[in-house]
mmCIF file of C-alpha atoms and ligand atoms in Angstrom:
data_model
loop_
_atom_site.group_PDB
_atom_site.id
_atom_site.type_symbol
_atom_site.label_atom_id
_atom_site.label_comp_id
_atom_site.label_asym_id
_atom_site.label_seq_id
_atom_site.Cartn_x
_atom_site.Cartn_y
_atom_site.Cartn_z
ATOM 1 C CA UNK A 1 223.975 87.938 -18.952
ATOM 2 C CA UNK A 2 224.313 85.400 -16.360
ATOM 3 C CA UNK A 3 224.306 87.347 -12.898
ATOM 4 C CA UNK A 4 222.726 84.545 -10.800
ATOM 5 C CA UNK A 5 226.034 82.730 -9.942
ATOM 6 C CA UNK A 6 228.605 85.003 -9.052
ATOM 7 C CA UNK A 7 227.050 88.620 -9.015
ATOM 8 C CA UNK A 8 226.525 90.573 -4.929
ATOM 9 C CA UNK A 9 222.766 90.549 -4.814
ATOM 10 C CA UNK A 10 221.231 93.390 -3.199
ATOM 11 C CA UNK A 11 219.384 91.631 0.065
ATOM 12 C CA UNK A 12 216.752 95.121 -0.507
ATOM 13 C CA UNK A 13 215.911 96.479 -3.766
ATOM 14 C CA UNK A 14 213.676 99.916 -3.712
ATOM 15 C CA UNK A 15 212.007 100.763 -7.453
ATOM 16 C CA UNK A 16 210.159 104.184 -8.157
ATOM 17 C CA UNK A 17 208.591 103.209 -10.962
ATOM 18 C CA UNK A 18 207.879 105.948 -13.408
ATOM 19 C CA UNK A 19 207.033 106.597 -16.884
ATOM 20 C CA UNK A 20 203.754 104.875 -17.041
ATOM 21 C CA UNK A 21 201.643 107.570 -18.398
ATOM 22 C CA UNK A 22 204.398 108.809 -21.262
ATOM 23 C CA UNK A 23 204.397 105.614 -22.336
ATOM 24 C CA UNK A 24 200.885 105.308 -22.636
ATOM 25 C CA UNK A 25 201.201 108.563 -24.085
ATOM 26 C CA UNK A 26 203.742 107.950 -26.793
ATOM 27 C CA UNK A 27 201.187 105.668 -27.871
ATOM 28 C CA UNK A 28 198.062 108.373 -27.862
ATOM 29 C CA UNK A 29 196.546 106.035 -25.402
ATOM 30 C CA UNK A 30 195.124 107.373 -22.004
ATOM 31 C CA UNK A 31 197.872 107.516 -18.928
ATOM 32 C CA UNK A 32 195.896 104.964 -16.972
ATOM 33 C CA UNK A 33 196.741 102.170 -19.570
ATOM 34 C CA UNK A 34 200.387 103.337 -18.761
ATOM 35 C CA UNK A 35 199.321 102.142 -15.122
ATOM 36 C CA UNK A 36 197.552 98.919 -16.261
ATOM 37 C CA UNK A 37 200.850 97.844 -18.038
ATOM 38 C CA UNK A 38 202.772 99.215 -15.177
ATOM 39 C CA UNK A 39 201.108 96.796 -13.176
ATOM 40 C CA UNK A 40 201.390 93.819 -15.778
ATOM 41 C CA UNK A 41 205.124 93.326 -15.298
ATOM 42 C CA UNK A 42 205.135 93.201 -11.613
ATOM 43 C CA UNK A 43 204.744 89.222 -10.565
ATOM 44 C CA UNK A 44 207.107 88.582 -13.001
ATOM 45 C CA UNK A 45 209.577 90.964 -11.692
ATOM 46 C CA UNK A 46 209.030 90.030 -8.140
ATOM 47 C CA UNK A 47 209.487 85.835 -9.244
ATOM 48 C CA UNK A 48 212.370 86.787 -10.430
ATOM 49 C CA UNK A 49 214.073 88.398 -7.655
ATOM 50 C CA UNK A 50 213.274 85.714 -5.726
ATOM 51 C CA UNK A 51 214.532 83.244 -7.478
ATOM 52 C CA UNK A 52 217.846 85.801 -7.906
ATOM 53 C CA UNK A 53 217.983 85.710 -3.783
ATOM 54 C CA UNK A 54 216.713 89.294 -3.361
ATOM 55 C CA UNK A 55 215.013 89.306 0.105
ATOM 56 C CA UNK A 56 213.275 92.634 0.213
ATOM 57 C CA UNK A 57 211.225 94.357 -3.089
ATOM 58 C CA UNK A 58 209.938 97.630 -2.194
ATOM 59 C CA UNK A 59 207.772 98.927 -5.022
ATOM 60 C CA UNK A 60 206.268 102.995 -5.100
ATOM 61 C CA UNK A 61 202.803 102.502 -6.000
ATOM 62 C CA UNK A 62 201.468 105.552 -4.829
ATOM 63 C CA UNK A 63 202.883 108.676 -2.860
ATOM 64 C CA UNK A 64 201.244 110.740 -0.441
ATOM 65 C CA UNK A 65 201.370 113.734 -3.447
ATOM 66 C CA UNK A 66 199.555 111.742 -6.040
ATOM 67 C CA UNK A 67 195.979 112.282 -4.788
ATOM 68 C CA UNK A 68 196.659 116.409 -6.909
ATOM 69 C CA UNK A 69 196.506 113.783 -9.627
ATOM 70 C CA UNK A 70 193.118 114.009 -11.885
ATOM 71 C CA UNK A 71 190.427 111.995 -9.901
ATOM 72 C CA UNK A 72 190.594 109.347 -12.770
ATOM 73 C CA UNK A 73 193.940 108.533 -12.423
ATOM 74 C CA UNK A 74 193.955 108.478 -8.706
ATOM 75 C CA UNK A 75 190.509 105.972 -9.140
ATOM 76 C CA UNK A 76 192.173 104.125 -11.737
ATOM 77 C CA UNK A 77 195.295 103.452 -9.274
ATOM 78 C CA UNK A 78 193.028 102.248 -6.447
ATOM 79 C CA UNK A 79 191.704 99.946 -8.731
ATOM 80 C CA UNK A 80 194.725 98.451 -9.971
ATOM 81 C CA UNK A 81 195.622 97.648 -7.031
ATOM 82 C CA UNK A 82 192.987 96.171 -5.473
ATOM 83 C CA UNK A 83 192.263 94.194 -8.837
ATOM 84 C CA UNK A 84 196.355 92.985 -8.398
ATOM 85 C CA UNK A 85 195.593 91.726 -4.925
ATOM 86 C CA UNK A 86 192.457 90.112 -6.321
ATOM 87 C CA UNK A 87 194.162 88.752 -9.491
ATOM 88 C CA UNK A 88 197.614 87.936 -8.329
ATOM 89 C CA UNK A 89 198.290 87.521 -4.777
ATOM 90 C CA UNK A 90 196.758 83.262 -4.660
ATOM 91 C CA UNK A 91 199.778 82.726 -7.150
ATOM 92 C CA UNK A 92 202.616 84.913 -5.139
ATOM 93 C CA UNK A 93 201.450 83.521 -1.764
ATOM 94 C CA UNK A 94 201.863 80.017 -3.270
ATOM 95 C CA UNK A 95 205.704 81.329 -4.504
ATOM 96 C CA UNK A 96 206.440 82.003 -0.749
ATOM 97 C CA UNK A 97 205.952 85.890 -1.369
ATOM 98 C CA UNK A 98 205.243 87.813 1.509
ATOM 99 C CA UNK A 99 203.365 90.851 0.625
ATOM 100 C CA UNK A 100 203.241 94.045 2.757
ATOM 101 C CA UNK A 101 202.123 97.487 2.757
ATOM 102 C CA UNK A 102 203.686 100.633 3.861
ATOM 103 C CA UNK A 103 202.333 104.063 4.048
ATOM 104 C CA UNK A 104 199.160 105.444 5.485
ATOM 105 C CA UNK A 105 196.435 102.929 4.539
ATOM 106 C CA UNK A 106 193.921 104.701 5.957
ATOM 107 C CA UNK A 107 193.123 106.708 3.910
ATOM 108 C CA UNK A 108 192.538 104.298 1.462
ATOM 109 C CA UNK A 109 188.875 103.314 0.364
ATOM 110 C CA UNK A 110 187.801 100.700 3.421
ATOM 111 C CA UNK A 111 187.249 97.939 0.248
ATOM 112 C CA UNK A 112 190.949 98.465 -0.217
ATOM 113 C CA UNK A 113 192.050 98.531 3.196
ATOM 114 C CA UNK A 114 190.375 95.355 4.010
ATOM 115 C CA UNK A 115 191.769 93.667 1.069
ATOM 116 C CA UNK A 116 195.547 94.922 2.088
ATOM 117 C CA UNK A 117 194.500 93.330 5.569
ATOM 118 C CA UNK A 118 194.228 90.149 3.935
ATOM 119 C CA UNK A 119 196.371 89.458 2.091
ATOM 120 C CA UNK A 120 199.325 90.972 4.680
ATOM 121 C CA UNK A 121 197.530 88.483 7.284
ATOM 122 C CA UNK A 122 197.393 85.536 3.979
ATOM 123 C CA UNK A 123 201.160 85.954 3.127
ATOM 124 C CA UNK A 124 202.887 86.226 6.843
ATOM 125 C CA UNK A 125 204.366 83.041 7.354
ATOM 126 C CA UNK A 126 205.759 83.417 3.637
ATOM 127 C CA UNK A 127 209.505 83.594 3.650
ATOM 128 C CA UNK A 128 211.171 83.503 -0.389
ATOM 129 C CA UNK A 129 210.806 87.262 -0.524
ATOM 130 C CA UNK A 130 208.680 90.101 1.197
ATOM 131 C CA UNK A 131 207.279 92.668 -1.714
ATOM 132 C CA UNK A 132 205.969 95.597 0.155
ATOM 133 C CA UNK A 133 203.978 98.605 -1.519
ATOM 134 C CA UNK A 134 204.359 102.032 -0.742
ATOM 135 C CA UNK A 135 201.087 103.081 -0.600
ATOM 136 C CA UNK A 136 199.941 106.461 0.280
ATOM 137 C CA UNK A 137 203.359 106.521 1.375
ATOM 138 C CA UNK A 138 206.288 109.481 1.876
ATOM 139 C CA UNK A 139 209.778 109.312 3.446
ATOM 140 C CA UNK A 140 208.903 112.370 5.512
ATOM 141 C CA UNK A 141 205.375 111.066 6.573
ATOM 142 C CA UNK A 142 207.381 108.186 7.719
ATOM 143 C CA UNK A 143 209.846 109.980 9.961
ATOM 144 C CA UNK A 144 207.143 112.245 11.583
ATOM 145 C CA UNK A 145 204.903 108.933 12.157
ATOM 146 C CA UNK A 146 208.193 107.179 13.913
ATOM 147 C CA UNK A 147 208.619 109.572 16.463
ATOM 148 C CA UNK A 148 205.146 109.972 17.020
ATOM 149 C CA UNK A 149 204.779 105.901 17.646
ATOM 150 C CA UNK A 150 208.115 106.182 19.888
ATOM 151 C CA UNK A 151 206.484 109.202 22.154
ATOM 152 C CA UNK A 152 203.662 107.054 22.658
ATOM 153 C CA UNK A 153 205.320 103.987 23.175
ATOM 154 C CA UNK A 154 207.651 105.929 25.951
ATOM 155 C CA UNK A 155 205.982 108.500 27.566
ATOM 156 C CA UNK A 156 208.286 108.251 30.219
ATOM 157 C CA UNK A 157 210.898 109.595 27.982
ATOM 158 C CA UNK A 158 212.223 112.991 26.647
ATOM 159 C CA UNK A 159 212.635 113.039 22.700
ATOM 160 C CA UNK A 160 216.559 114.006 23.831
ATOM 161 C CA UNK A 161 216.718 110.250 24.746
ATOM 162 C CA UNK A 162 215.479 109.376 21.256
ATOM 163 C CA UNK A 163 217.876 107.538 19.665
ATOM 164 C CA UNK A 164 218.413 106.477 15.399
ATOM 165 C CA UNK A 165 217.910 102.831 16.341
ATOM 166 C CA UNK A 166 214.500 103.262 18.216
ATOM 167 C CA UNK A 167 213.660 105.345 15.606
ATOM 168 C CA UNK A 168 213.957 103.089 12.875
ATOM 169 C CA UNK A 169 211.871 100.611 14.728
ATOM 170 C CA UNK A 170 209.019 102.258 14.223
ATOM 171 C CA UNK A 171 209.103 103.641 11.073
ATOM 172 C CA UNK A 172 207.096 101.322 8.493
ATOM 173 C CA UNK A 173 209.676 99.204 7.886
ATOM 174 C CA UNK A 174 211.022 98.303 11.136
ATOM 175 C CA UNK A 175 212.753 95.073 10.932
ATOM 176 C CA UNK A 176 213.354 94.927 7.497
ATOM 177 C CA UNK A 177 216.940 95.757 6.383
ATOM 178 C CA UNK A 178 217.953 98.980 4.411
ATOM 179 C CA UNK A 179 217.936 99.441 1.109
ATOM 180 C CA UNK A 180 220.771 98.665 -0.850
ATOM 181 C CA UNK A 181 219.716 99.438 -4.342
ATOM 182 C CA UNK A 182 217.528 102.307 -5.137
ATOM 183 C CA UNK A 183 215.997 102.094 -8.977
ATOM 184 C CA UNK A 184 214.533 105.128 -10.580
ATOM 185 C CA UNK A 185 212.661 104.477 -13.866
ATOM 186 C CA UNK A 186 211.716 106.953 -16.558
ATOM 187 C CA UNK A 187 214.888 109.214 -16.625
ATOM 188 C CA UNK A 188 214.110 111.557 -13.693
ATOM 189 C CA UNK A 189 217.279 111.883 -11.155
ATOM 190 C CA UNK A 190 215.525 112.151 -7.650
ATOM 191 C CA UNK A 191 213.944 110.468 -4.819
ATOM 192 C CA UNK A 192 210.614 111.807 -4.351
ATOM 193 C CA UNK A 193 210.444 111.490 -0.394
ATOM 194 C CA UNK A 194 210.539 107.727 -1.104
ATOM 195 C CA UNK A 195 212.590 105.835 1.558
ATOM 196 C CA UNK A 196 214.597 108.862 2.676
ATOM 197 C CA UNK A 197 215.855 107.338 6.100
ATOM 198 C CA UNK A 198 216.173 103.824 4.796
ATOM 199 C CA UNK A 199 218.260 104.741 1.378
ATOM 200 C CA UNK A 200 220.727 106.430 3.273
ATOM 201 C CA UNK A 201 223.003 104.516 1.477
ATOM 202 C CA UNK A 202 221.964 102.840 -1.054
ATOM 203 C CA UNK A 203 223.485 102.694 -4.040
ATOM 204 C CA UNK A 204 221.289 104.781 -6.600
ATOM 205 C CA UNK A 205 220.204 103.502 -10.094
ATOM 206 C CA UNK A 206 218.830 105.381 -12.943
ATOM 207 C CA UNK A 207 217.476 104.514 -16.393
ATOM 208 C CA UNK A 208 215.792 106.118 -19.562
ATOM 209 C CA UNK A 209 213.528 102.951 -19.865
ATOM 210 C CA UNK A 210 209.715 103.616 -18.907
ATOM 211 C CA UNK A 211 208.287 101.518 -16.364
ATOM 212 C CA UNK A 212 206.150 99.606 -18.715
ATOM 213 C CA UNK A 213 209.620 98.288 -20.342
ATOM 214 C CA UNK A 214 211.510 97.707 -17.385
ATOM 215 C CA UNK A 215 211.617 93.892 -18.065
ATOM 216 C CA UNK A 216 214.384 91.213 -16.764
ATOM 217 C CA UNK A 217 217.296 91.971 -18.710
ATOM 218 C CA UNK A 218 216.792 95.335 -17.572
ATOM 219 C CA UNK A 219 216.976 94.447 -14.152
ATOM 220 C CA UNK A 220 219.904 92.649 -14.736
ATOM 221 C CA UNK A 221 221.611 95.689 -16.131
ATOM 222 C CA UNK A 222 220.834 97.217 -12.900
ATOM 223 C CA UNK A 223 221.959 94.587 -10.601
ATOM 224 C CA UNK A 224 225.101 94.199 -13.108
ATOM 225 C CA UNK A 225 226.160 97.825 -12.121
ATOM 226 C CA UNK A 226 225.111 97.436 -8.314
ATOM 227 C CA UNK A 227 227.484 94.699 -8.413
ATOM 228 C CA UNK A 228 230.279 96.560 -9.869
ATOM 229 C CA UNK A 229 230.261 99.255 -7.181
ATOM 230 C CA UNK A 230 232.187 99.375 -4.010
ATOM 231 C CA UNK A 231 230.280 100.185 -0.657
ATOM 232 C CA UNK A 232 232.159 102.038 1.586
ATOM 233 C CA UNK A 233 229.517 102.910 4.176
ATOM 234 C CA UNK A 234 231.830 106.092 5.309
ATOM 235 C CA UNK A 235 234.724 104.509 5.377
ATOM 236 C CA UNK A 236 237.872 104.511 3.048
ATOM 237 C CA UNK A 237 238.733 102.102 0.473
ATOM 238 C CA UNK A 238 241.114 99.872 2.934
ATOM 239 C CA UNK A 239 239.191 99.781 5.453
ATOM 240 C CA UNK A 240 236.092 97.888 3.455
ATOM 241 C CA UNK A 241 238.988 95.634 1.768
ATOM 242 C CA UNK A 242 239.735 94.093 4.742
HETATM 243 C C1 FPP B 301 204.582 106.832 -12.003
HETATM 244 O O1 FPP B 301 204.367 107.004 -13.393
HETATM 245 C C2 FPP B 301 203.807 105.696 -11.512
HETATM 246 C C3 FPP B 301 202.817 105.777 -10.586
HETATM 247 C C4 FPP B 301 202.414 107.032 -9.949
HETATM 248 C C5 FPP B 301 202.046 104.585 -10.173
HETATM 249 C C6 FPP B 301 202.711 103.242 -10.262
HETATM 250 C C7 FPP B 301 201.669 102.191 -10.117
HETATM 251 C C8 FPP B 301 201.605 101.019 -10.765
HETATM 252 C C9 FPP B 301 202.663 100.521 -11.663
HETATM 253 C C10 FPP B 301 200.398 100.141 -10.641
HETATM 254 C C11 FPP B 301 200.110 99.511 -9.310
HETATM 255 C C12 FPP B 301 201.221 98.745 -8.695
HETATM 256 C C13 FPP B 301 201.100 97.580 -8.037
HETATM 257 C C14 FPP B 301 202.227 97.098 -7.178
HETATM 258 C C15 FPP B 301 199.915 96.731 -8.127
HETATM 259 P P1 FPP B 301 203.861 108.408 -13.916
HETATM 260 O O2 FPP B 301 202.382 108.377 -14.017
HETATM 261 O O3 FPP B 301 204.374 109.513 -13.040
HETATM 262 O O4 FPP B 301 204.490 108.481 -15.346
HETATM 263 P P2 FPP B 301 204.952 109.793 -16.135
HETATM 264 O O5 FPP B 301 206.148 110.347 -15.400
HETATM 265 O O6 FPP B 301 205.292 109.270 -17.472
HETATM 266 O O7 FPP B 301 203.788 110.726 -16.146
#
């Protein structure tokens, strides 16, 4: 399926990426090897939307609900990720990836928070594609912590002089553009408090296939039907013609 030459890439692409632990499970193995794999795929994913032209790659790795999780599980995610930064980020950084993390790091174990320090610090200068991980992260966490930041950035002001622009440049991904395409693995239809403000209008994507199998050609069937839609933004079919 050749979509490189002739196919609208999305310039952000958001992924929840679920199913890890029914896949594990399908397999009477424990969830967290559901995770492990999860985590497997990733670089190669990222490389590849790079090399596609995709600017942004915004991956859910961990929500502000998932510490209910069992305490194994929740371990075994903290792990994973510090072992990817460990493992992985020497060969992204040398790709030109850009790595970032959203969400509210600090509550994350200080061994993990100095590591995400790092390799943000590492990677800043990087420029072939920025992956950032929600971490700890929730759309509504987000909102609250933007207005917070613009208070204390303007005291002067009233929050009736707030407006949606200053806003968005301080929630956790000021700067960056919006999403375009929001992927759901795993068959679920929802968004999970992921990027609530910045998927305003993104074009939604959802698929049976388990995280663990979400390979290229599946993200070519995804960018395939992103491609075949037309954004209208609010407006009317003319209008976005012209
Ligand atoms: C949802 O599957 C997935 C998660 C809660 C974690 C995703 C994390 C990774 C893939 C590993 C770390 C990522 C990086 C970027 C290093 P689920 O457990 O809800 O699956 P289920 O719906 O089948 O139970």
């Amino acid at each position: 399926m050749p979509v490189d030459s002739f196919f609208t890439i999305p310039q952000h692409i958001a992924i929840i990426m679920d199913g890890n632990g029914r896949w594990a499970q399908k397999r009477h193995m424990p969830r967290t090897v559901g995770h492990a794999k999860g985590a497997m795929g990733v670089k190669a994913l990222v490389e590849q939307c790079a090399t596609l032209g995709v600017k942004y790659l915004t991956l859910f790795a961990f929500s502000t609900e998932n510490w209910r999780r069992p305490e194994d599980e929740v371990s075994t995610l903290m792990g994973l990720f510090v072992q990817y930064l460990e493992k992985e980020m020497g060969a992204l950084a040398t790709a030109g990836v850009r790595f970032k993390v959203i969400g509210d790091v600090a509550g994350f174990p200080p061994e993990l928070q100095t590591r995400i320090h790092a390799a943000e610090k590492f990677t800043e200068h990087n420029q072939a594609i920025t992956l950032v991980v929600a971490a700890n992260y929730g759309g509504q966490w987000d909102i609250v912590q933007a207005v917070k930041g613009w208070q204390m950035a303007n005291p002067e002001l009233n929050v009736n002089q707030l407006t949606q622009a200053q806003l968005a440049q301080h929630l956790s991904t000021a700067g960056m553009p919006d999403v375009d395409l929001l992927i759901r693995t795993g068959g679920e239809q929802r968004i999970s408090n992921f990027l609530l403000w910045q998927a305003a209008y993104a074009e939604l994507y959802f698929t049976e296939v388990l995280w663990p199998e979400f390979d290229l050609i599946e993200l070519k069937k995804a960018l395939i039907s992103y491609a075949r839609r037309m954004r209208r933004f609010g407006l009317i079919a003319e209008q976005v013609d012209k």
